[in-house]
Amino acid sequence: MAQLLNEDYIPIAALNQYAYCPHRCWRMFCAGEYTDNAYTIEGTALHERVHTLSSNQREETWQVRAVWLKSDRYRLIGKSDLIEEANGQLYPVEYKRGKRGEWDNDELQVCAQALCLEEMTGQTIHQGYLYYAHSHQRQLVEMNADLRRTTLDTLQAVSALIETGTMPPAIYTPRCKGCSLYQQCLPQAVDKVSRYREA
Amino acid sequence: MNDQEEDMGTVYITQEDAYIGKTDERLTVRAERKSLLDVPFIKVDGVVVLGRATVSPAALNELLERQIPMSFMTSTGRYLGRLEPELTKNIFVRSAQWQAAGKPEKAVHIIRGFIRGKLKNYRSALLRAQRDYPELQLQTALSRLEQAIVPIDKTPEIDALRGLEGTGSAAYFGCFNQLIRVEGFHFATRCRRPPTDPVNSLLSFGYSLLRHDVQGALNIVGFDPYLGYLHVQRYGRASLALDLMEEFRPLVVDAVVLSVLNKRFLKPTDFTAEPLSQAVSLTPEGRRTFLRLYEQKKQSAFKHPVLGRKCTYQEAFEIQARLLSKYLLGQTQQYPPLVLK
Ligand code: SF4
């Protein structure tokens, strides 16, 4: 993921990391920490399967996998798992491990992909999908004004983060439990150190 | 090295002229046409080569690729150097580490932590021995240790702090012989390079192994292991690994050495002395025993006093390195050394 990082473009993946936890985004995209654990390894295996470049006709739907997406206007870059076209409409599909919608940050990623796709094709993208491997379910993501605004706001925050490198504080939340960077981050340590009395 | 347990942890290669290779995803060790070890890389967190060995380019590549550190020691356990996997890209940790070198308050705080940690752990070792064996004469050493601990937090000069560390260590090693509860072993004074008695040779060997482990943890967290605070001047070479080792010396190495001797895992016949230098080292069989027990100690669990959860010493090396990075990055107000009761 780190190799996507160049001075000019923001990796799309950084957006949903930021929405999940700004400190995590900093660790991954500013400090360059990325450790495989069960979650990410599983994620990679899934991605590898999806990312074998292919394009095929499946019934009436045209599909192309593992496409690089880029937007010069928003300085965004990333790879899409799958782009489909049905009834003349293009839309991105993003594969996720696990069940749907535990955190809503994945929608940002689909929206950012759609922004790139719009710029690349000149088409307006109205929708996208999140595919959850665990439940084999597709969830519709509507590119409404709200989601677009949230995505652009997040993009701005991530740009500022990457430009300045300023570390957002690690704040312990329920999300920390599922975070692959927990052992590096030790989000409870700050609190615990301040209360600690050495024997 | 022959026990192929489920979790390998650190692989120690003690066989002279072994050939370390890679077959598929596995690390293999051969010598004299015999296979000595065959273990998946995924189960290896470090490799320590004692004596001479050949490493295949494929194995080297794989070790670097997987960020598995490899240290080289002489067959007697003297630390020679290591193959260091690439540092993490966490430039923030390194930059904070360098900045603190120019900020006396931060450097002094860290040095105090390392010294307090070491001396307090010395103190608990002696207190425990005193409880277990009331007949021991440890009171003088204990009060001298206490006199070295008390002023640490009020002492602003680094050299004076080093002096306190020296006094405290001298008090501890002054009664170390009493902690050895078996016939046939005697400790007079700490001597290195080369150690000329079995107890010193075990201590030196253990500290070499500890250094491999602590330096690996520092590397994972993103530190530059060569810039230290306490050891800047003493060895003419900056070394954070030596600094962070301090609090772990009594907890890990001294504890293993004492239990190996007191539980009679090693006998005086497990040691040999070189004719001219009088340098004492373990026999190959004794070395395997010691390595096994050292590894066991590293994998043993205790409750981390700051985090309040169970961890092994192996994990604690990294936890302490992370706590140090939090202090340096300004996230915490203090660095808490690992002090165990
Ligand atoms: S452990 Fe928590 S605070 Fe730390 S990076 Fe993960 S989510 Fe963020």
mmCIF file with all atom_site columns, N, CA and C in Angstrom, chain A residues 23 26-28 30-33 165-167 183-186, chain B residues 87-103 106 110 214-229 240 244 317-331 335:
data_model
loop_
_atom_site.group_PDB
_atom_site.id
_atom_site.type_symbol
_atom_site.label_atom_id
_atom_site.label_alt_id
_atom_site.label_comp_id
_atom_site.label_asym_id
_atom_site.label_entity_id
_atom_site.label_seq_id
_atom_site.pdbx_PDB_ins_code
_atom_site.Cartn_x
_atom_site.Cartn_y
_atom_site.Cartn_z
_atom_site.occupancy
_atom_site.B_iso_or_equiv
_atom_site.pdbx_formal_charge
_atom_site.auth_seq_id
_atom_site.auth_comp_id
_atom_site.auth_asym_id
_atom_site.auth_atom_id
_atom_site.pdbx_PDB_model_num
ATOM 1   N N  . HIS A 1 23  ? -5.611 8.138  13.535 1.00 0.00 ? 23  HIS A N  1
ATOM 2   C CA . HIS A 1 23  ? -4.292 7.702  14.002 1.00 0.00 ? 23  HIS A CA 1
ATOM 3   C C  . HIS A 1 23  ? -3.811 6.494  13.188 1.00 0.00 ? 23  HIS A C  1
ATOM 4   N N  . TRP A 1 26  ? -2.564 7.641  9.941  1.00 0.00 ? 26  TRP A N  1
ATOM 5   C CA . TRP A 1 26  ? -1.219 8.203  10.101 1.00 0.00 ? 26  TRP A CA 1
ATOM 6   C C  . TRP A 1 26  ? -0.177 7.089  10.162 1.00 0.00 ? 26  TRP A C  1
ATOM 7   N N  . ARG A 1 27  ? -0.453 6.072  10.974 1.00 0.00 ? 27  ARG A N  1
ATOM 8   C CA . ARG A 1 27  ? 0.515  4.977  11.098 1.00 0.00 ? 27  ARG A CA 1
ATOM 9   C C  . ARG A 1 27  ? 0.776  4.315  9.756  1.00 0.00 ? 27  ARG A C  1
ATOM 10  N N  . MET A 1 28  ? -0.287 4.108  8.996  1.00 0.00 ? 28  MET A N  1
ATOM 11  C CA . MET A 1 28  ? -0.120 3.384  7.745  1.00 0.00 ? 28  MET A CA 1
ATOM 12  C C  . MET A 1 28  ? 0.479  4.247  6.649  1.00 0.00 ? 28  MET A C  1
ATOM 13  N N  . CYS A 1 30  ? 1.646  7.673  6.905  1.00 0.00 ? 30  CYS A N  1
ATOM 14  C CA . CYS A 1 30  ? 2.731  8.607  7.212  1.00 0.00 ? 30  CYS A CA 1
ATOM 15  C C  . CYS A 1 30  ? 3.916  7.872  7.815  1.00 0.00 ? 30  CYS A C  1
ATOM 16  N N  . ALA A 1 31  ? 3.651  7.006  8.779  1.00 0.00 ? 31  ALA A N  1
ATOM 17  C CA . ALA A 1 31  ? 4.749  6.316  9.442  1.00 0.00 ? 31  ALA A CA 1
ATOM 18  C C  . ALA A 1 31  ? 5.144  5.035  8.707  1.00 0.00 ? 31  ALA A C  1
ATOM 19  N N  . GLY A 1 32  ? 4.328  4.629  7.724  1.00 0.00 ? 32  GLY A N  1
ATOM 20  C CA . GLY A 1 32  ? 4.699  3.469  6.923  1.00 0.00 ? 32  GLY A CA 1
ATOM 21  C C  . GLY A 1 32  ? 4.651  2.151  7.665  1.00 0.00 ? 32  GLY A C  1
ATOM 22  N N  . GLU A 1 33  ? 3.822  2.076  8.694  1.00 0.00 ? 33  GLU A N  1
ATOM 23  C CA . GLU A 1 33  ? 3.726  0.823  9.440  1.00 0.00 ? 33  GLU A CA 1
ATOM 24  C C  . GLU A 1 33  ? 2.608  -0.003 8.852  1.00 0.00 ? 33  GLU A C  1
ATOM 25  N N  . GLY A 1 165 ? 2.222  15.494 8.240  1.00 0.00 ? 165 GLY A N  1
ATOM 26  C CA . GLY A 1 165 ? 2.750  14.386 9.026  1.00 0.00 ? 165 GLY A CA 1
ATOM 27  C C  . GLY A 1 165 ? 2.414  14.481 10.509 1.00 0.00 ? 165 GLY A C  1
ATOM 28  N N  . THR A 1 166 ? 1.579  15.434 10.872 1.00 0.00 ? 166 THR A N  1
ATOM 29  C CA . THR A 1 166 ? 1.232  15.598 12.289 1.00 0.00 ? 166 THR A CA 1
ATOM 30  C C  . THR A 1 166 ? 0.418  14.403 12.774 1.00 0.00 ? 166 THR A C  1
ATOM 31  N N  . MET A 1 167 ? 0.857  13.823 13.899 1.00 0.00 ? 167 MET A N  1
ATOM 32  C CA . MET A 1 167 ? 0.214  12.604 14.369 1.00 0.00 ? 167 MET A CA 1
ATOM 33  C C  . MET A 1 167 ? -1.097 12.896 15.097 1.00 0.00 ? 167 MET A C  1
ATOM 34  N N  . GLN A 1 183 ? -1.364 -3.780 18.438 1.00 0.00 ? 183 GLN A N  1
ATOM 35  C CA . GLN A 1 183 ? -0.131 -4.087 19.190 1.00 0.00 ? 183 GLN A CA 1
ATOM 36  C C  . GLN A 1 183 ? 0.943  -3.011 18.992 1.00 0.00 ? 183 GLN A C  1
ATOM 37  N N  . GLN A 1 184 ? 0.916  -2.335 17.859 1.00 0.00 ? 184 GLN A N  1
ATOM 38  C CA . GLN A 1 184 ? 1.875  -1.251 17.657 1.00 0.00 ? 184 GLN A CA 1
ATOM 39  C C  . GLN A 1 184 ? 1.408  0.003  18.362 1.00 0.00 ? 184 GLN A C  1
ATOM 40  N N  . CYS A 1 185 ? 0.096  0.195  18.348 1.00 0.00 ? 185 CYS A N  1
ATOM 41  C CA . CYS A 1 185 ? -0.468 1.468  18.781 1.00 0.00 ? 185 CYS A CA 1
ATOM 42  C C  . CYS A 1 185 ? -0.639 1.515  20.295 1.00 0.00 ? 185 CYS A C  1
ATOM 43  N N  . LEU A 1 186 ? -0.997 0.409  20.903 1.00 0.00 ? 186 LEU A N  1
ATOM 44  C CA . LEU A 1 186 ? -1.265 0.348  22.341 1.00 0.00 ? 186 LEU A CA 1
ATOM 45  C C  . LEU A 1 186 ? -2.075 1.571  22.785 1.00 0.00 ? 186 LEU A C  1
ATOM 46  N N  . LEU B 2 87  ? 14.964 -1.045 8.429  1.00 0.00 ? 87  LEU B N  1
ATOM 47  C CA . LEU B 2 87  ? 14.222 -0.351 9.480  1.00 0.00 ? 87  LEU B CA 1
ATOM 48  C C  . LEU B 2 87  ? 12.816 -0.065 8.982  1.00 0.00 ? 87  LEU B C  1
ATOM 49  N N  . THR B 2 88  ? 11.881 0.073  9.901  1.00 0.00 ? 88  THR B N  1
ATOM 50  C CA . THR B 2 88  ? 10.550 0.440  9.450  1.00 0.00 ? 88  THR B CA 1
ATOM 51  C C  . THR B 2 88  ? 10.624 1.864  8.916  1.00 0.00 ? 88  THR B C  1
ATOM 52  N N  . LYS B 2 89  ? 9.599  2.214  8.167  1.00 0.00 ? 89  LYS B N  1
ATOM 53  C CA . LYS B 2 89  ? 9.616  3.549  7.583  1.00 0.00 ? 89  LYS B CA 1
ATOM 54  C C  . LYS B 2 89  ? 9.215  4.609  8.586  1.00 0.00 ? 89  LYS B C  1
ATOM 55  N N  . ASN B 2 90  ? 9.054  4.195  9.831  1.00 0.00 ? 90  ASN B N  1
ATOM 56  C CA . ASN B 2 90  ? 8.610  5.165  10.829 1.00 0.00 ? 90  ASN B CA 1
ATOM 57  C C  . ASN B 2 90  ? 9.718  6.154  11.173 1.00 0.00 ? 90  ASN B C  1
ATOM 58  N N  . ILE B 2 91  ? 9.869  7.143  10.325 1.00 0.00 ? 91  ILE B N  1
ATOM 59  C CA . ILE B 2 91  ? 10.916 8.150  10.503 1.00 0.00 ? 91  ILE B CA 1
ATOM 60  C C  . ILE B 2 91  ? 10.644 9.001  11.737 1.00 0.00 ? 91  ILE B C  1
ATOM 61  N N  . PHE B 2 92  ? 9.374  9.053  12.159 1.00 0.00 ? 92  PHE B N  1
ATOM 62  C CA . PHE B 2 92  ? 9.014  9.898  13.297 1.00 0.00 ? 92  PHE B CA 1
ATOM 63  C C  . PHE B 2 92  ? 9.676  9.410  14.588 1.00 0.00 ? 92  PHE B C  1
ATOM 64  N N  . VAL B 2 93  ? 9.706  8.097  14.749 1.00 0.00 ? 93  VAL B N  1
ATOM 65  C CA . VAL B 2 93  ? 10.346 7.536  15.937 1.00 0.00 ? 93  VAL B CA 1
ATOM 66  C C  . VAL B 2 93  ? 11.835 7.882  15.941 1.00 0.00 ? 93  VAL B C  1
ATOM 67  N N  . ARG B 2 94  ? 12.480 7.664  14.803 1.00 0.00 ? 94  ARG B N  1
ATOM 68  C CA . ARG B 2 94  ? 13.919 7.933  14.744 1.00 0.00 ? 94  ARG B CA 1
ATOM 69  C C  . ARG B 2 94  ? 14.213 9.402  14.943 1.00 0.00 ? 94  ARG B C  1
ATOM 70  N N  . SER B 2 95  ? 13.380 10.237 14.365 1.00 0.00 ? 95  SER B N  1
ATOM 71  C CA . SER B 2 95  ? 13.677 11.652 14.493 1.00 0.00 ? 95  SER B CA 1
ATOM 72  C C  . SER B 2 95  ? 13.485 12.104 15.943 1.00 0.00 ? 95  SER B C  1
ATOM 73  N N  . ALA B 2 96  ? 12.477 11.567 16.620 1.00 0.00 ? 96  ALA B N  1
ATOM 74  C CA . ALA B 2 96  ? 12.293 11.900 18.046 1.00 0.00 ? 96  ALA B CA 1
ATOM 75  C C  . ALA B 2 96  ? 13.460 11.363 18.870 1.00 0.00 ? 96  ALA B C  1
ATOM 76  N N  . GLN B 2 97  ? 13.953 10.208 18.485 1.00 0.00 ? 97  GLN B N  1
ATOM 77  C CA . GLN B 2 97  ? 15.087 9.612  19.191 1.00 0.00 ? 97  GLN B CA 1
ATOM 78  C C  . GLN B 2 97  ? 16.329 10.502 19.076 1.00 0.00 ? 97  GLN B C  1
ATOM 79  N N  . TRP B 2 98  ? 16.564 11.008 17.882 1.00 0.00 ? 98  TRP B N  1
ATOM 80  C CA . TRP B 2 98  ? 17.728 11.879 17.684 1.00 0.00 ? 98  TRP B CA 1
ATOM 81  C C  . TRP B 2 98  ? 17.544 13.216 18.401 1.00 0.00 ? 98  TRP B C  1
ATOM 82  N N  . GLN B 2 99  ? 16.328 13.749 18.311 1.00 0.00 ? 99  GLN B N  1
ATOM 83  C CA . GLN B 2 99  ? 16.105 15.039 18.965 1.00 0.00 ? 99  GLN B CA 1
ATOM 84  C C  . GLN B 2 99  ? 16.340 14.965 20.461 1.00 0.00 ? 99  GLN B C  1
ATOM 85  N N  . ALA B 2 100 ? 15.942 13.840 21.062 1.00 0.00 ? 100 ALA B N  1
ATOM 86  C CA . ALA B 2 100 ? 16.098 13.716 22.510 1.00 0.00 ? 100 ALA B CA 1
ATOM 87  C C  . ALA B 2 100 ? 17.566 13.707 22.910 1.00 0.00 ? 100 ALA B C  1
ATOM 88  N N  . ALA B 2 101 ? 18.422 13.264 21.991 1.00 0.00 ? 101 ALA B N  1
ATOM 89  C CA . ALA B 2 101 ? 19.849 13.251 22.313 1.00 0.00 ? 101 ALA B CA 1
ATOM 90  C C  . ALA B 2 101 ? 20.346 14.670 22.571 1.00 0.00 ? 101 ALA B C  1
ATOM 91  N N  . GLY B 2 102 ? 19.706 15.647 21.933 1.00 0.00 ? 102 GLY B N  1
ATOM 92  C CA . GLY B 2 102 ? 20.111 17.025 22.152 1.00 0.00 ? 102 GLY B CA 1
ATOM 93  C C  . GLY B 2 102 ? 19.270 17.725 23.204 1.00 0.00 ? 102 GLY B C  1
ATOM 94  N N  . LYS B 2 103 ? 18.342 17.010 23.819 1.00 0.00 ? 103 LYS B N  1
ATOM 95  C CA . LYS B 2 103 ? 17.484 17.612 24.839 1.00 0.00 ? 103 LYS B CA 1
ATOM 96  C C  . LYS B 2 103 ? 17.781 16.958 26.167 1.00 0.00 ? 103 LYS B C  1
ATOM 97  N N  . LYS B 2 106 ? 14.968 15.231 28.374 1.00 0.00 ? 106 LYS B N  1
ATOM 98  C CA . LYS B 2 106 ? 14.414 13.966 27.882 1.00 0.00 ? 106 LYS B CA 1
ATOM 99  C C  . LYS B 2 106 ? 15.423 12.834 28.035 1.00 0.00 ? 106 LYS B C  1
ATOM 100 N N  . ILE B 2 110 ? 15.083 9.398  30.413 1.00 0.00 ? 110 ILE B N  1
ATOM 101 C CA . ILE B 2 110 ? 15.192 8.031  29.893 1.00 0.00 ? 110 ILE B CA 1
ATOM 102 C C  . ILE B 2 110 ? 16.300 7.272  30.613 1.00 0.00 ? 110 ILE B C  1
ATOM 103 N N  . VAL B 2 214 ? 16.659 -7.746 22.190 1.00 0.00 ? 214 VAL B N  1
ATOM 104 C CA . VAL B 2 214 ? 16.255 -6.359 22.430 1.00 0.00 ? 214 VAL B CA 1
ATOM 105 C C  . VAL B 2 214 ? 16.485 -5.514 21.182 1.00 0.00 ? 214 VAL B C  1
ATOM 106 N N  . GLN B 2 215 ? 17.596 -5.767 20.518 1.00 0.00 ? 215 GLN B N  1
ATOM 107 C CA . GLN B 2 215 ? 17.880 -4.995 19.309 1.00 0.00 ? 215 GLN B CA 1
ATOM 108 C C  . GLN B 2 215 ? 16.842 -5.282 18.224 1.00 0.00 ? 215 GLN B C  1
ATOM 109 N N  . GLY B 2 216 ? 16.393 -6.522 18.153 1.00 0.00 ? 216 GLY B N  1
ATOM 110 C CA . GLY B 2 216 ? 15.340 -6.870 17.204 1.00 0.00 ? 216 GLY B CA 1
ATOM 111 C C  . GLY B 2 216 ? 14.063 -6.091 17.495 1.00 0.00 ? 216 GLY B C  1
ATOM 112 N N  . ALA B 2 217 ? 13.712 -5.997 18.777 1.00 0.00 ? 217 ALA B N  1
ATOM 113 C CA . ALA B 2 217 ? 12.494 -5.276 19.164 1.00 0.00 ? 217 ALA B CA 1
ATOM 114 C C  . ALA B 2 217 ? 12.622 -3.793 18.815 1.00 0.00 ? 217 ALA B C  1
ATOM 115 N N  . LEU B 2 218 ? 13.780 -3.209 19.063 1.00 0.00 ? 218 LEU B N  1
ATOM 116 C CA . LEU B 2 218 ? 13.984 -1.788 18.745 1.00 0.00 ? 218 LEU B CA 1
ATOM 117 C C  . LEU B 2 218 ? 13.854 -1.546 17.255 1.00 0.00 ? 218 LEU B C  1
ATOM 118 N N  . ASN B 2 219 ? 14.357 -2.486 16.488 1.00 0.00 ? 219 ASN B N  1
ATOM 119 C CA . ASN B 2 219 ? 14.310 -2.352 15.043 1.00 0.00 ? 219 ASN B CA 1
ATOM 120 C C  . ASN B 2 219 ? 12.868 -2.396 14.535 1.00 0.00 ? 219 ASN B C  1
ATOM 121 N N  . ILE B 2 220 ? 12.086 -3.285 15.115 1.00 0.00 ? 220 ILE B N  1
ATOM 122 C CA . ILE B 2 220 ? 10.679 -3.405 14.710 1.00 0.00 ? 220 ILE B CA 1
ATOM 123 C C  . ILE B 2 220 ? 9.939  -2.091 14.971 1.00 0.00 ? 220 ILE B C  1
ATOM 124 N N  . VAL B 2 221 ? 10.232 -1.471 16.093 1.00 0.00 ? 221 VAL B N  1
ATOM 125 C CA . VAL B 2 221 ? 9.515  -0.250 16.460 1.00 0.00 ? 221 VAL B CA 1
ATOM 126 C C  . VAL B 2 221 ? 9.993  0.940  15.627 1.00 0.00 ? 221 VAL B C  1
ATOM 127 N N  . GLY B 2 222 ? 11.178 0.830  15.037 1.00 0.00 ? 222 GLY B N  1
ATOM 128 C CA . GLY B 2 222 ? 11.638 1.893  14.156 1.00 0.00 ? 222 GLY B CA 1
ATOM 129 C C  . GLY B 2 222 ? 12.799 2.702  14.702 1.00 0.00 ? 222 GLY B C  1
ATOM 130 N N  . PHE B 2 223 ? 13.353 2.265  15.840 1.00 0.00 ? 223 PHE B N  1
ATOM 131 C CA . PHE B 2 223 ? 14.485 2.984  16.414 1.00 0.00 ? 223 PHE B CA 1
ATOM 132 C C  . PHE B 2 223 ? 15.762 2.736  15.624 1.00 0.00 ? 223 PHE B C  1
ATOM 133 N N  . ASP B 2 224 ? 16.684 3.642  15.781 1.00 0.00 ? 224 ASP B N  1
ATOM 134 C CA . ASP B 2 224 ? 18.049 3.415  15.340 1.00 0.00 ? 224 ASP B CA 1
ATOM 135 C C  . ASP B 2 224 ? 18.795 2.827  16.544 1.00 0.00 ? 224 ASP B C  1
ATOM 136 N N  . PRO B 2 225 ? 19.129 1.553  16.490 1.00 0.00 ? 225 PRO B N  1
ATOM 137 C CA . PRO B 2 225 ? 19.688 0.920  17.694 1.00 0.00 ? 225 PRO B CA 1
ATOM 138 C C  . PRO B 2 225 ? 21.058 1.486  18.080 1.00 0.00 ? 225 PRO B C  1
ATOM 139 N N  . TYR B 2 226 ? 21.674 2.256  17.204 1.00 0.00 ? 226 TYR B N  1
ATOM 140 C CA . TYR B 2 226 ? 23.024 2.733  17.484 1.00 0.00 ? 226 TYR B CA 1
ATOM 141 C C  . TYR B 2 226 ? 23.073 4.075  18.193 1.00 0.00 ? 226 TYR B C  1
ATOM 142 N N  . LEU B 2 227 ? 21.912 4.702  18.379 1.00 0.00 ? 227 LEU B N  1
ATOM 143 C CA . LEU B 2 227 ? 21.934 5.944  19.138 1.00 0.00 ? 227 LEU B CA 1
ATOM 144 C C  . LEU B 2 227 ? 21.326 5.693  20.506 1.00 0.00 ? 227 LEU B C  1
ATOM 145 N N  . GLY B 2 228 ? 22.204 5.675  21.508 1.00 0.00 ? 228 GLY B N  1
ATOM 146 C CA . GLY B 2 228 ? 21.729 5.438  22.867 1.00 0.00 ? 228 GLY B CA 1
ATOM 147 C C  . GLY B 2 228 ? 21.891 6.681  23.707 1.00 0.00 ? 228 GLY B C  1
ATOM 148 N N  . TYR B 2 229 ? 21.479 6.579  24.958 1.00 0.00 ? 229 TYR B N  1
ATOM 149 C CA . TYR B 2 229 ? 21.590 7.714  25.867 1.00 0.00 ? 229 TYR B CA 1
ATOM 150 C C  . TYR B 2 229 ? 22.545 7.405  27.001 1.00 0.00 ? 229 TYR B C  1
ATOM 151 N N  . LEU B 2 240 ? 21.359 2.016  21.756 1.00 0.00 ? 240 LEU B N  1
ATOM 152 C CA . LEU B 2 240 ? 20.098 1.966  22.474 1.00 0.00 ? 240 LEU B CA 1
ATOM 153 C C  . LEU B 2 240 ? 19.781 0.541  22.923 1.00 0.00 ? 240 LEU B C  1
ATOM 154 N N  . LEU B 2 244 ? 18.379 -0.307 26.621 1.00 0.00 ? 244 LEU B N  1
ATOM 155 C CA . LEU B 2 244 ? 17.094 -0.933 26.950 1.00 0.00 ? 244 LEU B CA 1
ATOM 156 C C  . LEU B 2 244 ? 17.296 -2.300 27.600 1.00 0.00 ? 244 LEU B C  1
ATOM 157 N N  . PHE B 2 317 ? 9.951  -7.017 25.471 1.00 0.00 ? 317 PHE B N  1
ATOM 158 C CA . PHE B 2 317 ? 11.025 -6.243 24.822 1.00 0.00 ? 317 PHE B CA 1
ATOM 159 C C  . PHE B 2 317 ? 10.382 -5.209 23.896 1.00 0.00 ? 317 PHE B C  1
ATOM 160 N N  . GLU B 2 318 ? 9.404  -5.669 23.127 1.00 0.00 ? 318 GLU B N  1
ATOM 161 C CA . GLU B 2 318 ? 8.769  -4.765 22.168 1.00 0.00 ? 318 GLU B CA 1
ATOM 162 C C  . GLU B 2 318 ? 7.861  -3.755 22.868 1.00 0.00 ? 318 GLU B C  1
ATOM 163 N N  . ILE B 2 319 ? 7.157  -4.211 23.896 1.00 0.00 ? 319 ILE B N  1
ATOM 164 C CA . ILE B 2 319 ? 6.276  -3.282 24.618 1.00 0.00 ? 319 ILE B CA 1
ATOM 165 C C  . ILE B 2 319 ? 7.100  -2.140 25.207 1.00 0.00 ? 319 ILE B C  1
ATOM 166 N N  . GLN B 2 320 ? 8.237  -2.467 25.825 1.00 0.00 ? 320 GLN B N  1
ATOM 167 C CA . GLN B 2 320 ? 9.062  -1.404 26.404 1.00 0.00 ? 320 GLN B CA 1
ATOM 168 C C  . GLN B 2 320 ? 9.565  -0.463 25.318 1.00 0.00 ? 320 GLN B C  1
ATOM 169 N N  . ALA B 2 321 ? 9.932  -1.028 24.181 1.00 0.00 ? 321 ALA B N  1
ATOM 170 C CA . ALA B 2 321 ? 10.396 -0.175 23.078 1.00 0.00 ? 321 ALA B CA 1
ATOM 171 C C  . ALA B 2 321 ? 9.255  0.750  22.625 1.00 0.00 ? 321 ALA B C  1
ATOM 172 N N  . ARG B 2 322 ? 8.041  0.216  22.603 1.00 0.00 ? 322 ARG B N  1
ATOM 173 C CA . ARG B 2 322 ? 6.902  1.054  22.194 1.00 0.00 ? 322 ARG B CA 1
ATOM 174 C C  . ARG B 2 322 ? 6.602  2.125  23.242 1.00 0.00 ? 322 ARG B C  1
ATOM 175 N N  . LEU B 2 323 ? 6.723  1.767  24.507 1.00 0.00 ? 323 LEU B N  1
ATOM 176 C CA . LEU B 2 323 ? 6.491  2.768  25.555 1.00 0.00 ? 323 LEU B CA 1
ATOM 177 C C  . LEU B 2 323 ? 7.560  3.859  25.479 1.00 0.00 ? 323 LEU B C  1
ATOM 178 N N  . LEU B 2 324 ? 8.779  3.455  25.141 1.00 0.00 ? 324 LEU B N  1
ATOM 179 C CA . LEU B 2 324 ? 9.840  4.445  24.975 1.00 0.00 ? 324 LEU B CA 1
ATOM 180 C C  . LEU B 2 324 ? 9.514  5.370  23.802 1.00 0.00 ? 324 LEU B C  1
ATOM 181 N N  . SER B 2 325 ? 9.007  4.805  22.722 1.00 0.00 ? 325 SER B N  1
ATOM 182 C CA . SER B 2 325 ? 8.693  5.647  21.566 1.00 0.00 ? 325 SER B CA 1
ATOM 183 C C  . SER B 2 325 ? 7.549  6.610  21.904 1.00 0.00 ? 325 SER B C  1
ATOM 184 N N  . LYS B 2 326 ? 6.612  6.156  22.723 1.00 0.00 ? 326 LYS B N  1
ATOM 185 C CA . LYS B 2 326 ? 5.511  7.053  23.103 1.00 0.00 ? 326 LYS B CA 1
ATOM 186 C C  . LYS B 2 326 ? 6.030  8.229  23.923 1.00 0.00 ? 326 LYS B C  1
ATOM 187 N N  . TYR B 2 327 ? 6.972  7.947  24.801 1.00 0.00 ? 327 TYR B N  1
ATOM 188 C CA . TYR B 2 327 ? 7.546  9.044  25.585 1.00 0.00 ? 327 TYR B CA 1
ATOM 189 C C  . TYR B 2 327 ? 8.288  10.014 24.664 1.00 0.00 ? 327 TYR B C  1
ATOM 190 N N  . LEU B 2 328 ? 9.087  9.464  23.758 1.00 0.00 ? 328 LEU B N  1
ATOM 191 C CA . LEU B 2 328 ? 9.877  10.324 22.874 1.00 0.00 ? 328 LEU B CA 1
ATOM 192 C C  . LEU B 2 328 ? 8.995  11.153 21.941 1.00 0.00 ? 328 LEU B C  1
ATOM 193 N N  . LEU B 2 329 ? 7.869  10.583 21.538 1.00 0.00 ? 329 LEU B N  1
ATOM 194 C CA . LEU B 2 329 ? 6.963  11.304 20.639 1.00 0.00 ? 329 LEU B CA 1
ATOM 195 C C  . LEU B 2 329 ? 6.047  12.262 21.398 1.00 0.00 ? 329 LEU B C  1
ATOM 196 N N  . GLY B 2 330 ? 6.234  12.339 22.698 1.00 0.00 ? 330 GLY B N  1
ATOM 197 C CA . GLY B 2 330 ? 5.454  13.288 23.482 1.00 0.00 ? 330 GLY B CA 1
ATOM 198 C C  . GLY B 2 330 ? 4.047  12.821 23.800 1.00 0.00 ? 330 GLY B C  1
ATOM 199 N N  . GLN B 2 331 ? 3.759  11.536 23.607 1.00 0.00 ? 331 GLN B N  1
ATOM 200 C CA . GLN B 2 331 ? 2.412  11.060 23.913 1.00 0.00 ? 331 GLN B CA 1
ATOM 201 C C  . GLN B 2 331 ? 2.250  10.774 25.404 1.00 0.00 ? 331 GLN B C  1
ATOM 202 N N  . TYR B 2 335 ? 8.624  7.584  30.809 1.00 0.00 ? 335 TYR B N  1
ATOM 203 C CA . TYR B 2 335 ? 8.955  6.252  30.337 1.00 0.00 ? 335 TYR B CA 1
ATOM 204 C C  . TYR B 2 335 ? 8.973  5.326  31.553 1.00 0.00 ? 335 TYR B C  1
#
